[in-house]
GROMACS .gro file of N, CA and C in nm:
model
  252
    1TRP      N    1  -5.665  -2.353   3.019
    1TRP     CA    2  -5.599  -2.388   3.142
    1TRP      C    3  -5.663  -2.308   3.253
    2GLU      N    4  -5.716  -2.378   3.351
    2GLU     CA    5  -5.790  -2.313   3.459
    2GLU      C    6  -5.709  -2.318   3.589
    3ILE      N    7  -5.702  -2.206   3.656
    3ILE     CA    8  -5.635  -2.201   3.785
    3ILE      C    9  -5.738  -2.220   3.894
    4LYS      N   10  -5.714  -2.318   3.977
    4LYS     CA   11  -5.804  -2.347   4.089
    4LYS      C   12  -5.736  -2.301   4.218
    5PRO      N   13  -5.787  -2.197   4.281
    5PRO     CA   14  -5.722  -2.144   4.402
    5PRO      C   15  -5.699  -2.248   4.511
    6ALA      N   16  -5.786  -2.344   4.521
    6ALA     CA   17  -5.771  -2.447   4.626
    6ALA      C   18  -5.646  -2.532   4.603
    7LEU      N   19  -5.599  -2.542   4.477
    7LEU     CA   20  -5.484  -2.626   4.446
    7LEU      C   21  -5.351  -2.550   4.449
    8LEU      N   22  -5.355  -2.419   4.467
    8LEU     CA   23  -5.232  -2.341   4.465
    8LEU      C   24  -5.134  -2.381   4.574
    9TYR      N   25  -5.184  -2.427   4.686
    9TYR     CA   26  -5.097  -2.464   4.798
    9TYR      C   27  -5.077  -2.614   4.809
   10GLN      N   28  -5.111  -2.687   4.705
   10GLN     CA   29  -5.102  -2.834   4.706
   10GLN      C   30  -4.959  -2.881   4.734
   11ALA      N   31  -4.860  -2.816   4.678
   11ALA     CA   32  -4.721  -2.858   4.696
   11ALA      C   33  -4.644  -2.759   4.783
   12TYR      N   34  -4.713  -2.683   4.866
   12TYR     CA   35  -4.649  -2.579   4.946
   12TYR      C   36  -4.546  -2.637   5.043
   13VAL      N   37  -4.585  -2.738   5.120
   13VAL     CA   38  -4.495  -2.794   5.221
   13VAL      C   39  -4.370  -2.855   5.158
   14PRO      N   40  -4.382  -2.939   5.053
   14PRO     CA   41  -4.259  -2.992   4.993
   14PRO      C   42  -4.171  -2.884   4.930
   15THR      N   43  -4.232  -2.782   4.873
   15THR     CA   44  -4.155  -2.676   4.809
   15THR      C   45  -4.082  -2.592   4.912
   16VAL      N   46  -4.149  -2.553   5.018
   16VAL     CA   47  -4.084  -2.475   5.125
   16VAL      C   48  -3.976  -2.558   5.192
   17SER      N   49  -4.004  -2.686   5.215
   17SER     CA   50  -3.903  -2.774   5.275
   17SER      C   51  -3.779  -2.782   5.188
   18ARG      N   52  -3.799  -2.798   5.057
   18ARG     CA   53  -3.686  -2.804   4.963
   18ARG      C   54  -3.604  -2.675   4.970
   19ASP      N   55  -3.671  -2.562   4.972
   19ASP     CA   56  -3.601  -2.433   4.974
   19ASP      C   57  -3.525  -2.412   5.105
   20ILE      N   58  -3.584  -2.454   5.214
   20ILE     CA   59  -3.515  -2.442   5.344
   20ILE      C   60  -3.392  -2.532   5.348
   21ILE      N   61  -3.408  -2.657   5.303
   21ILE     CA   62  -3.295  -2.751   5.302
   21ILE      C   63  -3.186  -2.703   5.208
   22TYR      N   64  -3.225  -2.648   5.092
   22TYR     CA   65  -3.127  -2.594   4.998
   22TYR      C   66  -3.047  -2.480   5.062
   23GLY      N   67  -3.117  -2.389   5.127
   23GLY     CA   68  -3.048  -2.277   5.191
   23GLY      C   69  -2.955  -2.323   5.301
   24TRP      N   70  -3.001  -2.417   5.381
   24TRP     CA   71  -2.917  -2.472   5.488
   24TRP      C   72  -2.794  -2.541   5.428
   25ALA      N   73  -2.817  -2.623   5.325
   25ALA     CA   74  -2.706  -2.698   5.264
   25ALA      C   75  -2.607  -2.603   5.200
   26ARG      N   76  -2.657  -2.499   5.133
   26ARG     CA   77  -2.567  -2.404   5.068
   26ARG      C   78  -2.480  -2.332   5.171
   27GLY      N   79  -2.540  -2.292   5.282
   27GLY     CA   80  -2.462  -2.226   5.387
   27GLY      C   81  -2.363  -2.320   5.452
   28SER      N   82  -2.406  -2.441   5.482
   28SER     CA   83  -2.318  -2.538   5.549
   28SER      C   84  -2.205  -2.585   5.460
   29VAL      N   85  -2.240  -2.628   5.338
   29VAL     CA   86  -2.138  -2.678   5.246
   29VAL      C   87  -2.044  -2.565   5.204
   30GLY      N   88  -2.099  -2.447   5.179
   30GLY     CA   89  -2.015  -2.334   5.141
   30GLY      C   90  -1.913  -2.300   5.249
   31GLY      N   91  -1.959  -2.294   5.373
   31GLY     CA   92  -1.867  -2.266   5.483
   31GLY      C   93  -1.761  -2.374   5.499
   32LEU      N   94  -1.803  -2.498   5.485
   32LEU     CA   95  -1.709  -2.610   5.496
   32LEU      C   96  -1.603  -2.604   5.387
   33LEU      N   97  -1.647  -2.580   5.264
   33LEU     CA   98  -1.551  -2.575   5.152
   33LEU      C   99  -1.458  -2.454   5.162
   34ILE      N  100  -1.510  -2.341   5.203
   34ILE     CA  101  -1.426  -2.221   5.217
   34ILE      C  102  -1.316  -2.247   5.321
   35ARG      N  103  -1.354  -2.310   5.432
   35ARG     CA  104  -1.254  -2.341   5.536
   35ARG      C  105  -1.155  -2.447   5.489
   36ALA      N  106  -1.203  -2.547   5.416
   36ALA     CA  107  -1.117  -2.658   5.374
   36ALA      C  108  -1.025  -2.620   5.259
   37ILE      N  109  -1.078  -2.547   5.161
   37ILE     CA  110  -1.000  -2.515   5.041
   37ILE      C  111  -0.929  -2.381   5.053
   38ALA      N  112  -0.993  -2.284   5.116
   38ALA     CA  113  -0.941  -2.148   5.130
   38ALA      C  114  -0.895  -2.090   4.997
   39PRO      N  115  -0.988  -2.079   4.900
   39PRO     CA  116  -0.948  -2.028   4.768
   39PRO      C  117  -0.911  -1.880   4.775
   40THR      N  118  -0.809  -1.844   4.699
   40THR     CA  119  -0.765  -1.705   4.699
   40THR      C  120  -0.787  -1.638   4.563
   41SER      N  121  -0.790  -1.715   4.457
   41SER     CA  122  -0.807  -1.656   4.323
   41SER      C  123  -0.955  -1.651   4.285
   42PHE      N  124  -0.985  -1.573   4.184
   42PHE     CA  125  -1.122  -1.565   4.133
   42PHE      C  126  -1.168  -1.702   4.085
   43LEU      N  127  -1.082  -1.772   4.013
   43LEU     CA  128  -1.116  -1.904   3.963
   43LEU      C  129  -1.143  -2.001   4.078
   44GLY      N  130  -1.058  -1.998   4.179
   44GLY     CA  131  -1.076  -2.086   4.295
   44GLY      C  132  -1.207  -2.059   4.367
   45ARG      N  133  -1.240  -1.933   4.385
   45ARG     CA  134  -1.367  -1.897   4.450
   45ARG      C  135  -1.486  -1.938   4.363
   46SER      N  136  -1.471  -1.923   4.231
   46SER     CA  137  -1.578  -1.960   4.140
   46SER      C  138  -1.603  -2.111   4.142
   47VAL      N  139  -1.497  -2.188   4.141
   47VAL     CA  140  -1.510  -2.334   4.146
   47VAL      C  141  -1.570  -2.376   4.280
   48THR      N  142  -1.527  -2.316   4.387
   48THR     CA  143  -1.582  -2.346   4.519
   48THR      C  144  -1.731  -2.314   4.523
   49PHE      N  145  -1.769  -2.201   4.466
   49PHE     CA  146  -1.911  -2.163   4.458
   49PHE      C  147  -1.989  -2.266   4.377
   50GLY      N  148  -1.935  -2.308   4.263
   50GLY     CA  149  -2.003  -2.408   4.179
   50GLY      C  150  -2.021  -2.540   4.250
   51ILE      N  151  -1.920  -2.585   4.320
   51ILE     CA  152  -1.930  -2.710   4.396
   51ILE      C  153  -2.034  -2.696   4.507
   52THR      N  154  -2.037  -2.580   4.570
   52THR     CA  155  -2.135  -2.554   4.676
   52THR      C  156  -2.277  -2.564   4.622
   53ILE      N  157  -2.304  -2.500   4.510
   53ILE     CA  158  -2.438  -2.502   4.450
   53ILE      C  159  -2.474  -2.643   4.408
   54TRP      N  160  -2.382  -2.714   4.345
   54TRP     CA  161  -2.406  -2.851   4.302
   54TRP      C  162  -2.443  -2.939   4.423
   55ALA      N  163  -2.365  -2.931   4.529
   55ALA     CA  164  -2.392  -3.012   4.647
   55ALA      C  165  -2.526  -2.976   4.712
   56ALA      N  166  -2.558  -2.847   4.718
   56ALA     CA  167  -2.685  -2.805   4.777
   56ALA      C  168  -2.803  -2.857   4.695
   57CYS      N  169  -2.789  -2.858   4.564
   57CYS     CA  170  -2.896  -2.913   4.478
   57CYS      C  171  -2.914  -3.062   4.502
   58ILE      N  172  -2.804  -3.135   4.514
   58ILE     CA  173  -2.812  -3.280   4.539
   58ILE      C  174  -2.874  -3.307   4.677
   59ILE      N  175  -2.833  -3.232   4.777
   59ILE     CA  176  -2.884  -3.254   4.913
   59ILE      C  177  -3.033  -3.225   4.921
   60SER      N  178  -3.081  -3.124   4.850
   60SER     CA  179  -3.223  -3.088   4.858
   60SER      C  180  -3.311  -3.161   4.756
   61SER      N  181  -3.251  -3.241   4.669
   61SER     CA  182  -3.327  -3.306   4.562
   61SER      C  183  -3.435  -3.405   4.607
   62PRO      N  184  -3.423  -3.475   4.719
   62PRO     CA  185  -3.534  -3.562   4.759
   62PRO      C  186  -3.667  -3.486   4.776
   63CYS      N  187  -3.660  -3.360   4.811
   63CYS     CA  188  -3.783  -3.281   4.824
   63CYS      C  189  -3.847  -3.256   4.688
   64ASN      N  190  -3.767  -3.253   4.581
   64ASN     CA  191  -3.824  -3.241   4.447
   64ASN      C  192  -3.908  -3.364   4.414
   65GLU      N  193  -3.859  -3.481   4.454
   65GLU     CA  194  -3.935  -3.604   4.430
   65GLU      C  195  -4.063  -3.605   4.514
   66TRP      N  196  -4.052  -3.560   4.637
   66TRP     CA  197  -4.170  -3.551   4.724
   66TRP      C  198  -4.273  -3.456   4.662
   67ARG      N  199  -4.224  -3.345   4.608
   67ARG     CA  200  -4.312  -3.248   4.543
   67ARG      C  201  -4.380  -3.310   4.421
   68GLY      N  202  -4.303  -3.382   4.341
   68GLY     CA  203  -4.360  -3.449   4.224
   68GLY      C  204  -4.466  -3.551   4.263
   69PHE      N  205  -4.440  -3.623   4.369
   69PHE     CA  206  -4.538  -3.721   4.419
   69PHE      C  207  -4.666  -3.651   4.462
   70THR      N  208  -4.651  -3.538   4.528
   70THR     CA  209  -4.766  -3.461   4.576
   70THR      C  210  -4.849  -3.405   4.460
   71LEU      N  211  -4.784  -3.369   4.350
   71LEU     CA  212  -4.852  -3.304   4.238
   71LEU      C  213  -4.905  -3.401   4.131
   72GLN      N  214  -4.897  -3.531   4.156
   72GLN     CA  215  -4.950  -3.627   4.059
   72GLN      C  216  -5.099  -3.606   4.035
   73PRO      N  217  -5.143  -3.619   3.910
   73PRO     CA  218  -5.287  -3.614   3.886
   73PRO      C  219  -5.356  -3.731   3.957
   74LYS      N  220  -5.468  -3.705   4.018
   74LYS     CA  221  -5.535  -3.808   4.098
   74LYS      C  222  -5.572  -3.931   4.016
   75ASP      N  223  -5.607  -3.912   3.890
   75ASP     CA  224  -5.649  -4.026   3.808
   75ASP      C  225  -5.532  -4.112   3.760
   76LYS      N  226  -5.410  -4.060   3.767
   76LYS     CA  227  -5.291  -4.134   3.723
   76LYS      C  228  -5.188  -4.152   3.835
   77ALA      N  229  -5.228  -4.124   3.957
   77ALA     CA  230  -5.133  -4.125   4.069
   77ALA      C  231  -5.080  -4.265   4.097
   78LEU      N  232  -4.949  -4.273   4.110
   78LEU     CA  233  -4.885  -4.398   4.148
   78LEU      C  234  -4.882  -4.409   4.299
   79PRO      N  235  -4.893  -4.531   4.352
   79PRO     CA  236  -4.879  -4.547   4.497
   79PRO      C  237  -4.735  -4.514   4.540
   80PHE      N  238  -4.720  -4.487   4.668
   80PHE     CA  239  -4.592  -4.444   4.724
   80PHE      C  240  -4.479  -4.541   4.688
   81LYS      N  241  -4.502  -4.672   4.706
   81LYS     CA  242  -4.397  -4.771   4.680
   81LYS      C  243  -4.354  -4.773   4.534
   82GLU      N  244  -4.447  -4.752   4.443
   82GLU     CA  245  -4.412  -4.753   4.301
   82GLU      C  246  -4.342  -4.624   4.259
   83TYR      N  247  -4.389  -4.513   4.313
   83TYR     CA  248  -4.333  -4.384   4.275
   83TYR      C  249  -4.187  -4.373   4.318
   84PHE      N  250  -4.158  -4.424   4.438
   84PHE     CA  251  -4.022  -4.414   4.489
   84PHE      C  252  -3.950  -4.545   4.472
   0.00000   0.00000   0.00000
């Protein structure tokens, strides 16, 4: 397995975009749920945290697909319309 330095940044933009969107979604959804539910128990806070993480993953998931599209091997790459 050979590491090619030129390819290390091939998926940089989709990966950074995904991480930024995830962070934004986690902060936004978390704040919204804390205000709406106002959990007081450990269990309530834990469930709220779990829902927050789940929602942030769903919101940022299109960037995972974009990243996968970007990382396709050139010899087997599907066109945009087929991939999505």
